[in-house]
Amino acid sequence: MTYRRAAIPALVGGLLLTALLWWAGASAHALHLPGATGMLDGQAAAELERWLAPWSYDPPASLQFGTEVSGRIGDAAGNAGTNYLALYTTALQIRFGAVFAFFVPGVLLLVRRLPPVPGRMPAALLAIWAWGLVAGTLAVTVSAPWLIASGGHGSYRFLPRLASMISSGRQVLVVTALVVAAVTVFIARVTAKGTAPLSQEAVPARAARLAATAGTAVIALSLVVLSYQPVAAALQRVSPDVGLLAEPGDLLRQWLLLGAWAGPGGAPLGGWLLYRAADVLLLAVVWWALRRLPGLLTRVTVPAMAACAVCATVLGLLASQLLRVAVDRAGSDLRWDLLRLSAGIGDGVPAALTCGLVAGSAAALTLRVVLGRGKITDATTSVQGSARP
C-alpha cells in the first residue's frame, strides 16, 4: 500500500481518537448529575470520574478556588490562579495534540507494512488497537510537565509525580482505541481496494522461531528478572540528589518493569500458579506474534518489527491483565467490584514500549543474521556442487 493510501485511514483514526478522548473528558461532569448518581453508586461514580479526569478540561478544585479569590491581596492570588489555570488548559491542549501526533505516524507504518487485507485483518486490527494505547500514553507523558507546573509546585518531587501522571487515563484509552482501530481498519480496507497484489517475504520457519525466541527473551528479562520484587525494589529506591531530576526510581519502574514477580511465599501454591499463568500468557502472546510477523509483514524491516513488537507486548499485557481480573473476580461478591478490579487494565504500557522496541529490534537483527548465514551456506553448497566432476 502506498503512503498516500495509508495516510487516509491514519489521519481519520487520529482525528477520531482525539475526538473520542475529548468527548470522554467532557462527559466527566455528567457523573455528578442526579440521574448518574441514581444509576451508579457513589464508589462506582468516583472510580469512573478518576478514569476520565486526565482527559477533562475541568480544572482541579484548587485552581478553581484560586481564580475566585477577591480583594486586593486576593487579586494577586486570583491572577496567580488564572495563570495556573492557563497552564492546565495548555497541558490539555498539548495532550490532545500529542495523541494525534503520535497516533498517525505509527498507524501509517502499521498500515503500510501490515495492511488489513484478507489474511492480515485481525493482526492489523489488534496492532492498531495496541498502538492507540501507546499513543495515548506518550501524549500523557509529554503533557505531564505542564500539569505538574499548573499545581504550583513543579520542582517538588518532579519525577515521582511525573511517574504517577503517566499511569493515569489508560482505562479510557483501552475502549476508545479499540473503537478507533475498527474504524481505521475499515477505511484502510476500502482504500486498499484496487491496489496491486501485496508482496510477501518468504521466511524459513526456523529463522522465524529463532527471531521470536530472541525477542521474547528481552520481554522475559523485564517480566521475570527486572520485575522480581527484590530487583524492582532496588530500582525504585534509586534516588540520586540531582535537584529537579532527583528520585527517579518510580519513573524507572514505570519504563522498565512489565509486572511484579514474586515467589510463592506464604500464599497458596494454587493461587501463585494462577498469577504466574498470566505472565506465561504474556510471553506466549509475544512469542506467537513475533513468530507470525515475518510472514505477515509486506517487508521485514527493523522499524516495522520494532513497532509490531511493541503492539504485541501491549496485547500480551492486556491479555494477562484480563486473566488476572477474571481470577480476582471469581472470589469477589461486590456488585461494583468488577470496576475496581478493572482499574489495572492498560497498566505497563511505558515498559511495553521500551522493551518492545528492544525486542523487535533484536528479533529483526536475529532474522537478518540467520537468513544471511543461510544464504552463505546455500551459496557454498552450490559452488561445491558445481566444482565436482
XYZ file of C-alpha atoms in Angstrom:
389
model
C 0.000 0.000 0.000
C 1.345 3.443 -0.931
C 1.871 6.200 1.618
C -0.971 8.209 0.081
C -3.461 5.384 0.551
C -2.198 4.587 4.032
C -2.328 8.236 5.129
C -6.128 8.435 4.766
C -7.029 5.851 7.466
C -4.183 7.072 9.687
C -5.425 10.678 9.631
C -9.062 9.697 10.120
C -8.118 7.395 13.000
C -6.034 10.100 14.657
C -8.845 12.628 14.450
C -11.375 10.104 15.740
C -9.185 9.067 18.693
C -8.619 12.694 19.652
C -12.348 13.467 19.375
C -13.397 10.435 21.420
C -10.946 11.234 24.200
C -12.124 14.850 24.263
C -15.747 13.712 24.421
C -14.947 11.274 27.236
C -13.226 14.017 29.219
C -16.069 16.454 28.588
C -18.524 13.863 29.942
C -16.816 13.617 33.333
C -19.042 16.271 34.919
C -22.131 14.215 33.992
C -21.217 11.785 36.783
C -22.288 14.467 39.302
C -25.832 14.717 37.902
C -28.686 13.212 39.965
C -29.526 10.692 37.254
C -25.976 9.349 37.174
C -25.709 9.073 40.941
C -29.048 7.293 40.992
C -27.933 4.745 38.397
C -24.433 4.259 39.822
C -23.447 4.063 43.440
C -21.006 6.586 44.830
C -17.952 4.339 44.647
C -18.516 3.410 41.004
C -19.132 7.053 40.033
C -15.952 8.134 41.825
C -13.944 5.427 40.061
C -15.270 6.410 36.641
C -14.579 10.069 37.348
C -10.981 9.171 38.228
C -10.647 7.379 34.887
C -11.995 10.342 32.914
C -10.247 13.136 34.840
C -6.937 13.013 32.875
C -8.843 13.875 29.678
C -11.139 16.513 31.173
C -10.744 20.268 30.706
C -12.441 20.819 34.072
C -9.618 22.078 36.301
C -8.966 20.743 39.804
C -10.742 22.416 42.700
C -7.515 24.132 43.824
C -7.197 26.019 40.516
C -10.871 26.973 40.523
C -10.544 28.323 44.053
C -7.530 30.431 43.128
C -9.431 32.252 40.391
C -12.355 33.111 42.658
C -10.438 34.957 45.406
C -11.302 38.654 45.560
C -9.831 41.719 47.286
C -6.507 43.493 46.978
C -4.470 40.566 48.248
C -6.895 38.190 46.625
C -6.460 39.897 43.259
C -2.822 38.816 43.203
C -3.848 35.336 44.254
C -6.565 35.373 41.626
C -4.078 36.384 38.928
C -1.775 33.577 40.017
C -4.712 31.179 39.949
C -5.612 32.360 36.452
C -2.037 31.714 35.315
C -2.126 28.225 36.773
C -5.466 27.633 35.100
C -3.924 28.725 31.783
C -1.105 26.224 32.343
C -3.663 23.495 32.957
C -5.505 24.369 29.744
C -2.225 24.401 27.828
C -1.372 20.958 29.196
C -4.669 19.543 27.932
C -4.173 21.173 24.528
C -0.715 19.608 24.287
C -2.143 16.261 25.398
C -4.819 16.116 22.706
C -2.450 17.398 20.042
C 0.161 14.821 21.049
C -2.382 11.997 20.794
C -2.901 12.855 17.145
C 0.835 13.436 16.522
C 1.873 10.071 17.979
C -1.012 8.025 16.579
C -0.748 8.992 12.913
C 2.911 8.051 12.173
C 2.617 4.735 13.986
C -0.569 3.732 12.191
C 0.902 4.908 8.892
C 3.783 2.471 9.365
C 1.499 -0.343 10.501
C -0.940 0.056 7.617
C 1.952 0.198 5.145
C 3.674 -2.937 6.443
C 0.644 -4.789 7.832
C -2.261 -3.818 5.546
C -5.744 -5.044 6.574
C -6.287 -7.373 3.635
C -7.666 -10.925 3.862
C -5.315 -12.956 5.999
C -3.946 -9.897 7.791
C -7.153 -8.227 9.004
C -7.156 -9.485 12.640
C -3.453 -8.759 13.027
C -3.863 -5.213 11.693
C -6.855 -4.566 13.977
C -5.017 -5.733 17.089
C -1.838 -3.833 16.183
C -3.667 -0.536 15.646
C -5.626 -1.041 18.871
C -2.403 -1.516 20.808
C -0.768 1.460 19.121
C -3.684 3.643 20.237
C -2.776 2.839 23.850
C 0.870 3.667 23.151
C -0.021 6.992 21.515
C -2.255 7.980 24.432
C 0.400 7.060 26.983
C 3.049 9.096 25.158
C 0.644 12.033 24.955
C 0.044 11.889 28.706
C 3.809 11.755 29.245
C 4.774 14.789 27.162
C 1.953 16.923 28.604
C 2.555 15.936 32.238
C 5.171 18.667 32.985
C 2.611 21.400 32.242
C 0.074 19.708 34.510
C 2.644 19.420 37.283
C 3.548 23.098 36.902
C -0.136 24.082 36.996
C -0.311 22.738 40.546
C 2.134 25.408 41.726
C 4.841 23.022 42.960
C 6.599 22.000 39.768
C 10.014 21.467 41.338
C 8.877 19.325 44.286
C 9.372 15.566 43.676
C 9.069 16.134 39.953
C 9.986 12.651 38.704
C 7.755 10.705 41.151
C 4.825 12.962 40.259
C 5.612 12.526 36.573
C 5.536 8.739 37.023
C 2.175 8.996 38.777
C 0.656 11.070 35.971
C 1.985 8.787 33.220
C -0.044 5.895 34.643
C -3.338 7.832 34.527
C -6.041 7.823 31.873
C -5.175 4.418 30.452
C -8.548 2.749 31.138
C -10.370 5.131 28.789
C -7.724 4.510 26.138
C -8.427 0.770 26.091
C -12.025 1.316 24.961
C -11.555 4.318 22.675
C -8.513 2.811 20.941
C -10.490 -0.344 20.138
C -13.279 1.673 18.503
C -10.752 3.741 16.559
C -8.889 0.612 15.424
C -12.079 -0.873 13.991
C -12.874 2.318 12.059
C -9.283 2.699 10.863
C -9.122 -0.881 9.607
C -12.425 -0.466 7.764
C -11.222 2.691 5.993
C -7.851 1.099 5.229
C -9.625 -1.906 3.736
C -11.608 0.405 1.461
C -8.543 2.386 0.365
C -6.610 -0.845 -0.302
C -9.085 -1.974 -2.966
C -7.710 -1.831 -6.463
C -4.063 -1.989 -5.397
C -1.577 -4.442 -6.849
C -1.105 -7.791 -5.083
C 0.937 -7.322 -1.948
C 4.447 -8.678 -1.820
C 5.386 -11.031 0.965
C 8.810 -12.255 2.004
C 9.331 -15.985 2.305
C 10.929 -16.612 5.690
C 12.023 -20.106 6.786
C 10.194 -21.374 9.855
C 13.435 -21.995 11.745
C 14.599 -18.399 11.235
C 11.228 -17.049 12.368
C 11.309 -19.198 15.510
C 14.820 -18.083 16.412
C 13.867 -14.426 15.909
C 10.740 -14.839 18.041
C 12.760 -16.525 20.786
C 15.334 -13.716 20.819
C 12.630 -11.056 21.073
C 10.704 -12.946 23.753
C 13.894 -13.291 25.807
C 14.060 -9.492 26.053
C 10.460 -9.354 27.309
C 11.173 -12.181 29.769
C 14.156 -10.227 31.117
C 11.850 -7.387 32.132
C 8.950 -9.586 33.212
C 10.903 -12.092 35.316
C 14.310 -10.660 36.209
C 13.788 -6.900 36.484
C 10.255 -7.311 37.842
C 11.392 -9.717 40.580
C 10.445 -7.977 43.812
C 13.961 -7.507 45.302
C 15.275 -6.168 41.970
C 12.222 -3.953 41.463
C 12.616 -2.580 44.977
C 16.251 -1.751 44.278
C 15.243 0.098 41.123
C 12.554 2.041 42.950
C 14.970 3.088 45.681
C 17.324 4.777 43.204
C 17.361 8.386 44.405
C 20.423 10.455 43.446
C 20.297 14.016 44.720
C 20.378 15.956 41.442
C 17.782 18.642 42.077
C 14.808 18.508 39.736
C 15.780 15.034 38.494
C 16.111 13.507 41.958
C 14.283 10.293 42.956
C 13.931 8.692 39.509
C 13.071 5.275 40.974
C 9.311 5.454 40.321
C 9.903 6.600 36.746
C 12.444 3.816 36.118
C 9.924 1.292 37.396
C 7.280 2.646 35.005
C 9.519 2.367 31.952
C 11.370 -0.873 32.702
C 9.086 -3.276 34.575
C 6.269 -5.258 32.985
C 4.967 -6.837 36.159
C 5.630 -7.755 39.770
C 7.184 -11.199 40.006
C 7.097 -12.785 43.458
C 7.768 -16.215 44.843
C 5.039 -18.317 46.466
C 5.974 -17.078 49.965
C 3.055 -17.593 52.301
C 0.464 -17.610 49.503
C -1.231 -20.864 48.476
C 0.586 -22.585 45.631
C -2.569 -22.759 43.511
C -3.150 -19.012 43.689
C 0.507 -18.319 42.935
C 0.367 -20.555 39.853
C -2.767 -18.759 38.606
C -0.994 -15.404 38.807
C 2.094 -16.824 37.088
C -0.177 -18.216 34.349
C -0.899 -14.597 33.404
C 2.826 -13.981 32.967
C 3.179 -17.125 30.876
C 0.258 -15.919 28.754
C 2.047 -12.608 28.126
C 5.194 -14.366 26.936
C 3.173 -16.773 24.805
C 1.360 -13.906 23.072
C 4.645 -12.122 22.367
C 6.357 -15.237 21.027
C 3.431 -16.212 18.823
C 3.142 -12.667 17.417
C 6.875 -12.384 16.693
C 6.796 -15.843 15.105
C 3.992 -14.813 12.748
C 5.221 -11.308 11.931
C 7.859 -12.186 9.284
C 5.163 -13.910 7.249
C 2.593 -11.133 7.728
C 4.699 -8.051 7.004
C 4.999 -6.982 3.395
C 8.650 -6.173 4.110
C 10.575 -7.161 7.219
C 12.365 -4.025 8.421
C 13.691 -3.052 11.834
C 11.155 -0.180 12.318
C 8.238 -2.415 11.335
C 9.357 -5.273 13.587
C 10.015 -2.873 16.479
C 6.597 -1.197 16.182
C 4.797 -4.533 15.871
C 6.736 -5.950 18.830
C 5.567 -3.005 20.936
C 1.978 -3.751 19.897
C 2.442 -7.453 20.665
C 3.766 -6.654 24.134
C 0.840 -4.335 24.838
C -1.602 -7.024 23.689
C 0.140 -9.572 25.899
C -0.191 -7.213 28.851
C -3.905 -6.741 28.180
C -4.442 -10.496 27.921
C -2.595 -11.145 31.193
C -4.456 -8.337 32.975
C -7.835 -9.651 31.816
C -6.892 -13.095 33.115
C -5.967 -11.602 36.486
C -9.261 -9.696 36.621
C -11.123 -12.955 35.966
C -9.159 -14.726 38.701
C -9.736 -11.933 41.228
C -13.387 -11.570 40.257
C -14.028 -15.253 40.948
C -13.507 -14.629 44.662
C -15.433 -11.349 44.906
C -19.132 -10.797 45.566
C -19.377 -6.993 45.478
C -21.512 -5.606 42.664
C -19.188 -2.712 41.872
C -16.005 -4.700 42.494
C -15.519 -5.511 38.803
C -14.994 -1.810 38.095
C -12.408 -1.579 40.843
C -10.616 -4.716 39.689
C -10.502 -3.361 36.135
C -8.524 -0.314 37.280
C -5.283 -2.102 36.408
C -6.244 -2.650 32.761
C -3.787 -0.872 30.461
C -1.022 -0.647 33.038
C 2.583 -1.226 31.957
C 2.387 0.414 28.514
C 5.546 2.543 29.064
C 7.542 -0.599 29.878
C 5.952 -2.370 26.907
C 7.116 0.480 24.684
C 10.693 0.297 25.949
C 11.035 -3.486 26.000
C 9.012 -3.944 22.826
C 11.304 -1.671 20.832
C 14.340 -3.622 22.028
C 12.615 -6.975 21.478
C 11.515 -6.094 17.947
C 14.969 -4.813 17.029
C 16.572 -7.963 18.456
C 14.136 -10.173 16.531
C 14.766 -8.300 13.262
C 18.545 -8.459 13.656
C 18.406 -12.162 14.562
C 16.306 -12.799 11.488
C 18.798 -10.995 9.264
C 21.754 -12.880 10.727
C 20.082 -16.281 10.360
C 18.914 -15.564 6.807
C 22.362 -14.212 5.902
C 24.045 -17.364 7.170
C 21.537 -19.462 5.278
C 22.311 -17.661 2.014
C 26.057 -18.098 2.573
C 25.572 -21.816 3.267
C 23.422 -22.255 0.147
C 25.952 -20.406 -1.993
C 28.824 -22.508 -0.636
C 26.902 -25.707 -1.250
C 26.071 -24.723 -4.851
C 29.710 -23.805 -5.580
C 30.949 -27.105 -4.182
C 28.352 -28.992 -6.194
C 29.310 -27.282 -9.461
C 33.009 -27.938 -8.816
C 32.522 -31.709 -8.645
C 33.319 -33.607 -11.918
